[in-house]
PDB file of C-alpha atoms in Angstrom:
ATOM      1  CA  UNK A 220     121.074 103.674 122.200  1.00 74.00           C
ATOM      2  CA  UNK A 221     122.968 100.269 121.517  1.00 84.00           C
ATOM      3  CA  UNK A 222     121.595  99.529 118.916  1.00 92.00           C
ATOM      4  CA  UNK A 223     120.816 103.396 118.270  1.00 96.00           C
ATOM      5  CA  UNK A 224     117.125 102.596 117.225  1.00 97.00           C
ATOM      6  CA  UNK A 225     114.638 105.320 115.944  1.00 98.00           C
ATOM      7  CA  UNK A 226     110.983 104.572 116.190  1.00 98.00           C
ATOM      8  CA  UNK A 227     108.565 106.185 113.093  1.00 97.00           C
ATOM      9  CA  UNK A 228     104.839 105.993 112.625  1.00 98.00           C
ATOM     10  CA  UNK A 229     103.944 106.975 109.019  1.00 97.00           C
ATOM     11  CA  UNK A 230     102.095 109.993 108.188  1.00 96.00           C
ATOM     12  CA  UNK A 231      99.126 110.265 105.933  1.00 94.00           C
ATOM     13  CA  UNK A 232     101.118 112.587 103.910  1.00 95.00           C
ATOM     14  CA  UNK A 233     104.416 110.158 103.518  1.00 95.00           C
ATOM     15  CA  UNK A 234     101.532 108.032 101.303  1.00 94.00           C
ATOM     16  CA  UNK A 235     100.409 108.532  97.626  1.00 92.00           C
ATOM     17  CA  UNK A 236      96.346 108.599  96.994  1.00 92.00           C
ATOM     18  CA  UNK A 237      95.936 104.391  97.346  1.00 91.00           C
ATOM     19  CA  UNK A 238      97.574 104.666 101.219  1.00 92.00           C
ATOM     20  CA  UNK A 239     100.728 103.150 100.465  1.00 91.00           C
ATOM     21  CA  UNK A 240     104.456 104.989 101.377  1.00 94.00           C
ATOM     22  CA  UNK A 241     105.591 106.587  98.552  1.00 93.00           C
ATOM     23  CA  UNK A 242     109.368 105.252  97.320  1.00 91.00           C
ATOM     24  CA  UNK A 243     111.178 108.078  97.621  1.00 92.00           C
ATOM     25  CA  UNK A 244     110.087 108.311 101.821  1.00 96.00           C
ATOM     26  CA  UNK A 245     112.171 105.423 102.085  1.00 96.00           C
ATOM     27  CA  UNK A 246     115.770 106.762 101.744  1.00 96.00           C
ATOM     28  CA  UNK A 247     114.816 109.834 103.657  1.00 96.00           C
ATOM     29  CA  UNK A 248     113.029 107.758 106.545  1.00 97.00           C
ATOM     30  CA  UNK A 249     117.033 105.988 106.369  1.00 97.00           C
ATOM     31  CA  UNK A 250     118.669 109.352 106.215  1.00 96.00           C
ATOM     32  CA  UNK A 251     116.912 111.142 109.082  1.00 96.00           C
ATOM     33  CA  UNK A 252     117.733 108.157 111.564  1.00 97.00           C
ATOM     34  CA  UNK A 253     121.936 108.272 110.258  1.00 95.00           C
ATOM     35  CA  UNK A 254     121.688 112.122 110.912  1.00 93.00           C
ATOM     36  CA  UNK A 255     120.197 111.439 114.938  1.00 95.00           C
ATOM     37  CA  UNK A 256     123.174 108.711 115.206  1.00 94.00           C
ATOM     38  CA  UNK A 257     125.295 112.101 114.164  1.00 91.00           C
ATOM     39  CA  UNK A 258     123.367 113.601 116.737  1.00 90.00           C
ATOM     40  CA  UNK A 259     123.125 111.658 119.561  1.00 92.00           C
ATOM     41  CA  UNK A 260     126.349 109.306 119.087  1.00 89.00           C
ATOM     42  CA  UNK A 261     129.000 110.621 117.273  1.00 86.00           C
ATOM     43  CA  UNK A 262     129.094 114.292 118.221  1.00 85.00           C
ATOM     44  CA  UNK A 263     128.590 113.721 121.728  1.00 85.00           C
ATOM     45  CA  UNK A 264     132.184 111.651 121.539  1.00 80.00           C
ATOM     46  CA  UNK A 265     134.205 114.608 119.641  1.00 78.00           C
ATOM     47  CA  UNK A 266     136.280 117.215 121.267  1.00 76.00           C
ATOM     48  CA  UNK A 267     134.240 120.337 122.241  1.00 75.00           C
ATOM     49  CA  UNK A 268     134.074 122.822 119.250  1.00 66.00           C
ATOM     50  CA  UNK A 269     134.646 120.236 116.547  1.00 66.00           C
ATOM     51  CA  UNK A 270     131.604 119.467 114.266  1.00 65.00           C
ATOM     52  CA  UNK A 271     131.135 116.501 112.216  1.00 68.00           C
ATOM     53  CA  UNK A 272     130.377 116.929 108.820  1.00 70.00           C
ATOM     54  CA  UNK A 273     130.625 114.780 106.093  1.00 78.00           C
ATOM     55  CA  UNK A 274     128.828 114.996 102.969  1.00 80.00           C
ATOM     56  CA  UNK A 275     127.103 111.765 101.531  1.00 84.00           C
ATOM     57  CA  UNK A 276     129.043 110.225  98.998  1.00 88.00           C
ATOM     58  CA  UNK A 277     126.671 106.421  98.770  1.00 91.00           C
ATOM     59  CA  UNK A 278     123.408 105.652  99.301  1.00 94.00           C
ATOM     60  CA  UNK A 279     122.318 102.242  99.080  1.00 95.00           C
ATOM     61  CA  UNK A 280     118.305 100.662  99.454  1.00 96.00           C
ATOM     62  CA  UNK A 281     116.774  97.265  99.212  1.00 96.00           C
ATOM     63  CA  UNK A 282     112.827  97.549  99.870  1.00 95.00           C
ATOM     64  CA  UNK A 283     111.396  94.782 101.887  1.00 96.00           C
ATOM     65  CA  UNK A 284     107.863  95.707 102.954  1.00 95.00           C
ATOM     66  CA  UNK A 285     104.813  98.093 102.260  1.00 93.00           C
ATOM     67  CA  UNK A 286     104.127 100.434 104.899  1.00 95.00           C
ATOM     68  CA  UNK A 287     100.841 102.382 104.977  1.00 94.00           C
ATOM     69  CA  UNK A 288      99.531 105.407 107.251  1.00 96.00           C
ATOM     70  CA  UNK A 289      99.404 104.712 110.601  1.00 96.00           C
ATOM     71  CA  UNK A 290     102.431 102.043 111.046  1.00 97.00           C
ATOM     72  CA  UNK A 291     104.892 101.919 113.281  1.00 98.00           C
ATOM     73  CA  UNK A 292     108.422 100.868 112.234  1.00 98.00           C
ATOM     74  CA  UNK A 293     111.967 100.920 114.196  1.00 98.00           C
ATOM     75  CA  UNK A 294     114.983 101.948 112.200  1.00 98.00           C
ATOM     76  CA  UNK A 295     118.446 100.214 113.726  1.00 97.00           C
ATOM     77  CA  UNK A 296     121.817 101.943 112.977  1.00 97.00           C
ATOM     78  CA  UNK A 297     124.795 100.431 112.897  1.00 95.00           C
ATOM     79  CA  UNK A 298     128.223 101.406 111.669  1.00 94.00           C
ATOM     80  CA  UNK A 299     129.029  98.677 108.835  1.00 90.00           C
ATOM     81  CA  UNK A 300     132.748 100.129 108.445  1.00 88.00           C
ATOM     82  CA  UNK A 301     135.351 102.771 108.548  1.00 90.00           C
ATOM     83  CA  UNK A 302     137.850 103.724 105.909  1.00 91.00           C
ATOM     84  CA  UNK A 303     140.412 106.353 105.500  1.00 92.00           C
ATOM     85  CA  UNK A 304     138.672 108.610 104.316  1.00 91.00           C
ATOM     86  CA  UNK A 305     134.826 107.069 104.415  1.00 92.00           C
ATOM     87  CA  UNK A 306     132.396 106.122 106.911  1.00 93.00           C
ATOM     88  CA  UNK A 307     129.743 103.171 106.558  1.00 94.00           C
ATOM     89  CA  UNK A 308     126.458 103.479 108.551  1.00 95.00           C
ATOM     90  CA  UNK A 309     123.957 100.614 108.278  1.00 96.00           C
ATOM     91  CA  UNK A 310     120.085 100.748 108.582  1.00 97.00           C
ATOM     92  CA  UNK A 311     117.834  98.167 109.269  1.00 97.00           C
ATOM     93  CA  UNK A 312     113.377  98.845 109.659  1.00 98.00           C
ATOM     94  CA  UNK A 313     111.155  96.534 110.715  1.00 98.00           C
ATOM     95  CA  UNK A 314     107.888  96.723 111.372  1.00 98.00           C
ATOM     96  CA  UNK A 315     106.862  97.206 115.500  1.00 98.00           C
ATOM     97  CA  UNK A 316     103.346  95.296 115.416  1.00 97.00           C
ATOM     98  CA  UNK A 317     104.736  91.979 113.794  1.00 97.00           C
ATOM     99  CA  UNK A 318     108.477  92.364 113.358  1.00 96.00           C
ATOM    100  CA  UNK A 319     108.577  92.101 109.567  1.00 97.00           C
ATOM    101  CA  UNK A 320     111.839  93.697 107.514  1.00 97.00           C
ATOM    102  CA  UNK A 321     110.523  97.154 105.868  1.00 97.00           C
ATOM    103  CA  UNK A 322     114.047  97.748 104.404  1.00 97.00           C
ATOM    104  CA  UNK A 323     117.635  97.577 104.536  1.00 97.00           C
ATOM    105  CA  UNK A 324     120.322  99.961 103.477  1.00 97.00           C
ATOM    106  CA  UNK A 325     123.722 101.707 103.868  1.00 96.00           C
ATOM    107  CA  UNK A 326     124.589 105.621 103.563  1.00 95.00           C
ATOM    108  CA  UNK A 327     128.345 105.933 102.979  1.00 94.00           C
ATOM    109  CA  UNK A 328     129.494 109.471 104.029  1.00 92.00           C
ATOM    110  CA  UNK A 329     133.144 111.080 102.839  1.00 91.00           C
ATOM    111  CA  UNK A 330     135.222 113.176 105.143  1.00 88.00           C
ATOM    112  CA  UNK A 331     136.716 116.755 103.344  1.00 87.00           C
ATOM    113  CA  UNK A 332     138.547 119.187 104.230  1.00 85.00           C
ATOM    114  CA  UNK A 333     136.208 122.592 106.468  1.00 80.00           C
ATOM    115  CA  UNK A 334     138.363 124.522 104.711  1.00 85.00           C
ATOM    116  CA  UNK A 335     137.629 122.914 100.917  1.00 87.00           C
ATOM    117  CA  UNK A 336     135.046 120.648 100.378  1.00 84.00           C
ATOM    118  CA  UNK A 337     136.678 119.348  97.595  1.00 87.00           C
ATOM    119  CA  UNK A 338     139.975 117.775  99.101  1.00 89.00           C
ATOM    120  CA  UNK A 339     139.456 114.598 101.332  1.00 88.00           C
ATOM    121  CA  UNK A 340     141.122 113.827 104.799  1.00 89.00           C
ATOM    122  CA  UNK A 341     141.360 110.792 107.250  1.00 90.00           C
ATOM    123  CA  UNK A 342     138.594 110.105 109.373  1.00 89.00           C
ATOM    124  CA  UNK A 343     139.293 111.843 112.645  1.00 86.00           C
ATOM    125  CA  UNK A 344     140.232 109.433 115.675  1.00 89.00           C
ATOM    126  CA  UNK A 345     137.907 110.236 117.726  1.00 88.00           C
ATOM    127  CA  UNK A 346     134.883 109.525 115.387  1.00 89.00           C
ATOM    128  CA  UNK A 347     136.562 105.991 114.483  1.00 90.00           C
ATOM    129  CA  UNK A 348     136.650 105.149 118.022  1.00 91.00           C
ATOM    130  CA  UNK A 349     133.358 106.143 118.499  1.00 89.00           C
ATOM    131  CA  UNK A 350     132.000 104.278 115.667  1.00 92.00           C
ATOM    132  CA  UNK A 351     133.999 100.869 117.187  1.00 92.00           C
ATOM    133  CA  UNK A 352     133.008 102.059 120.313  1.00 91.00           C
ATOM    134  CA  UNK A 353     129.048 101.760 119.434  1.00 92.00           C
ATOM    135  CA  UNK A 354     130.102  98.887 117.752  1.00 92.00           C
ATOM    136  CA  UNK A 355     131.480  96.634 120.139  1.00 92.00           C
ATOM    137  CA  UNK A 356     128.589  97.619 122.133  1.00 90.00           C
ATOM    138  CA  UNK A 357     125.725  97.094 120.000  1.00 89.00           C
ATOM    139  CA  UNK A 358     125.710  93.502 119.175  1.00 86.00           C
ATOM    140  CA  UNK A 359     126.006  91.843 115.924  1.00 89.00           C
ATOM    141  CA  UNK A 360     124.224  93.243 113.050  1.00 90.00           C
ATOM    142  CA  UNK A 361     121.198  92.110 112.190  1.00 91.00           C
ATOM    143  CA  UNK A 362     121.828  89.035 109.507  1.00 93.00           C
ATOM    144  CA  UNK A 363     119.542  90.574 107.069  1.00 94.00           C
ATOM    145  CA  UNK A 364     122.289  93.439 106.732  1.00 93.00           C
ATOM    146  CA  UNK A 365     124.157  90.493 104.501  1.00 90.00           C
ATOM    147  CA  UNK A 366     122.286  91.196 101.863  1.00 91.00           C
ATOM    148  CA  UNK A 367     123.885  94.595 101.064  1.00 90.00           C
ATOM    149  CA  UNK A 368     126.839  94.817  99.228  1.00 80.00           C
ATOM    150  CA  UNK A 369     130.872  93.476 101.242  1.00 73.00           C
ATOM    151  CA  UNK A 370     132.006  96.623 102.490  1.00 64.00           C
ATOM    152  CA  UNK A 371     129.814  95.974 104.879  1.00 42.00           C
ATOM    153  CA  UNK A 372     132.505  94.467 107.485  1.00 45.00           C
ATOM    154  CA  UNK A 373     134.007  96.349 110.178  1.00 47.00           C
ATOM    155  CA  UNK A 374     136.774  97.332 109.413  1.00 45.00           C
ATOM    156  CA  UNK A 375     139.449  99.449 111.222  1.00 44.00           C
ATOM    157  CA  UNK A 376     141.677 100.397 107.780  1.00 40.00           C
TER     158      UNK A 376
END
């Protein structure tokens, strides 16, 4: 859990006719693990009753390495950053059999209002001291995360 890793193993199906993972499996590989850190980190730390749910406002990719049916690949989460109203969550793959980077990437989420989806509020205080929570506990970042755009940094603001 700190890191919050998700292991995959790629399905024939994730692969166009050649064997190779199609592009667009990538951000959704990246998007499934961010929703199980919901899951498993951040909701467990809110008040009983409250949901989180924050629709994605960034998405951000760099491809690294091929992956083809059969491999296995660990996805690390990490939050890269809080704002008032936004939420950074960082994703680094690499490969399980030799360790090589698969990608790198960010999904920035936006906290609205449950009553109008169209109106923004703070981040709650809970979820921010979750987020520092898993990150003071999780180590640094890995250093390839420096390749993806500064907002990257922690921050508390």
């Amino acid at each position: 859990m700190r890191p919050f890793t998700v292991r995959r193993c790629v399905r024939w199906s994730d692969c166009d006719p050649a064997g190779v993972v199609y592009a667009g499996k990538f951000p959704l590989y990246m998007l499934d693990a961010c929703q199980l850190f919901g899951q498993h980190v951040v909701q467990p730390a809110l008040p009983a009753g409250v949901q989180h749910r924050a629709p994605g406002k960034g998405l951000e990719i760099e491809f690294l390495g091929p992956l083809w049916p059969g491999d296995v690949f660990d996805i690390e989460i990490h939050p890269g950053g809080i704002g008032t109203r936004t939420v950074h969550l960082l994703a680094a793959a690499r490969r399980v059999d030799d360790g090589r980077p698969v990608f790198i990437g960010r999904v920035t989420s936006i906290h609205v209002s449950p009553d109008d989806r169209t109106i923004g509020v703070d981040v709650a205080p809970e979820l921010r001291a979750a987020l520092e929570d898993q990150a003071a506990h999780s180590g640094p970042p890995p250093q390839i995360l420096q390749r993806l755009s500064p907002v990257t940094r922690f921050a508390k603001g």
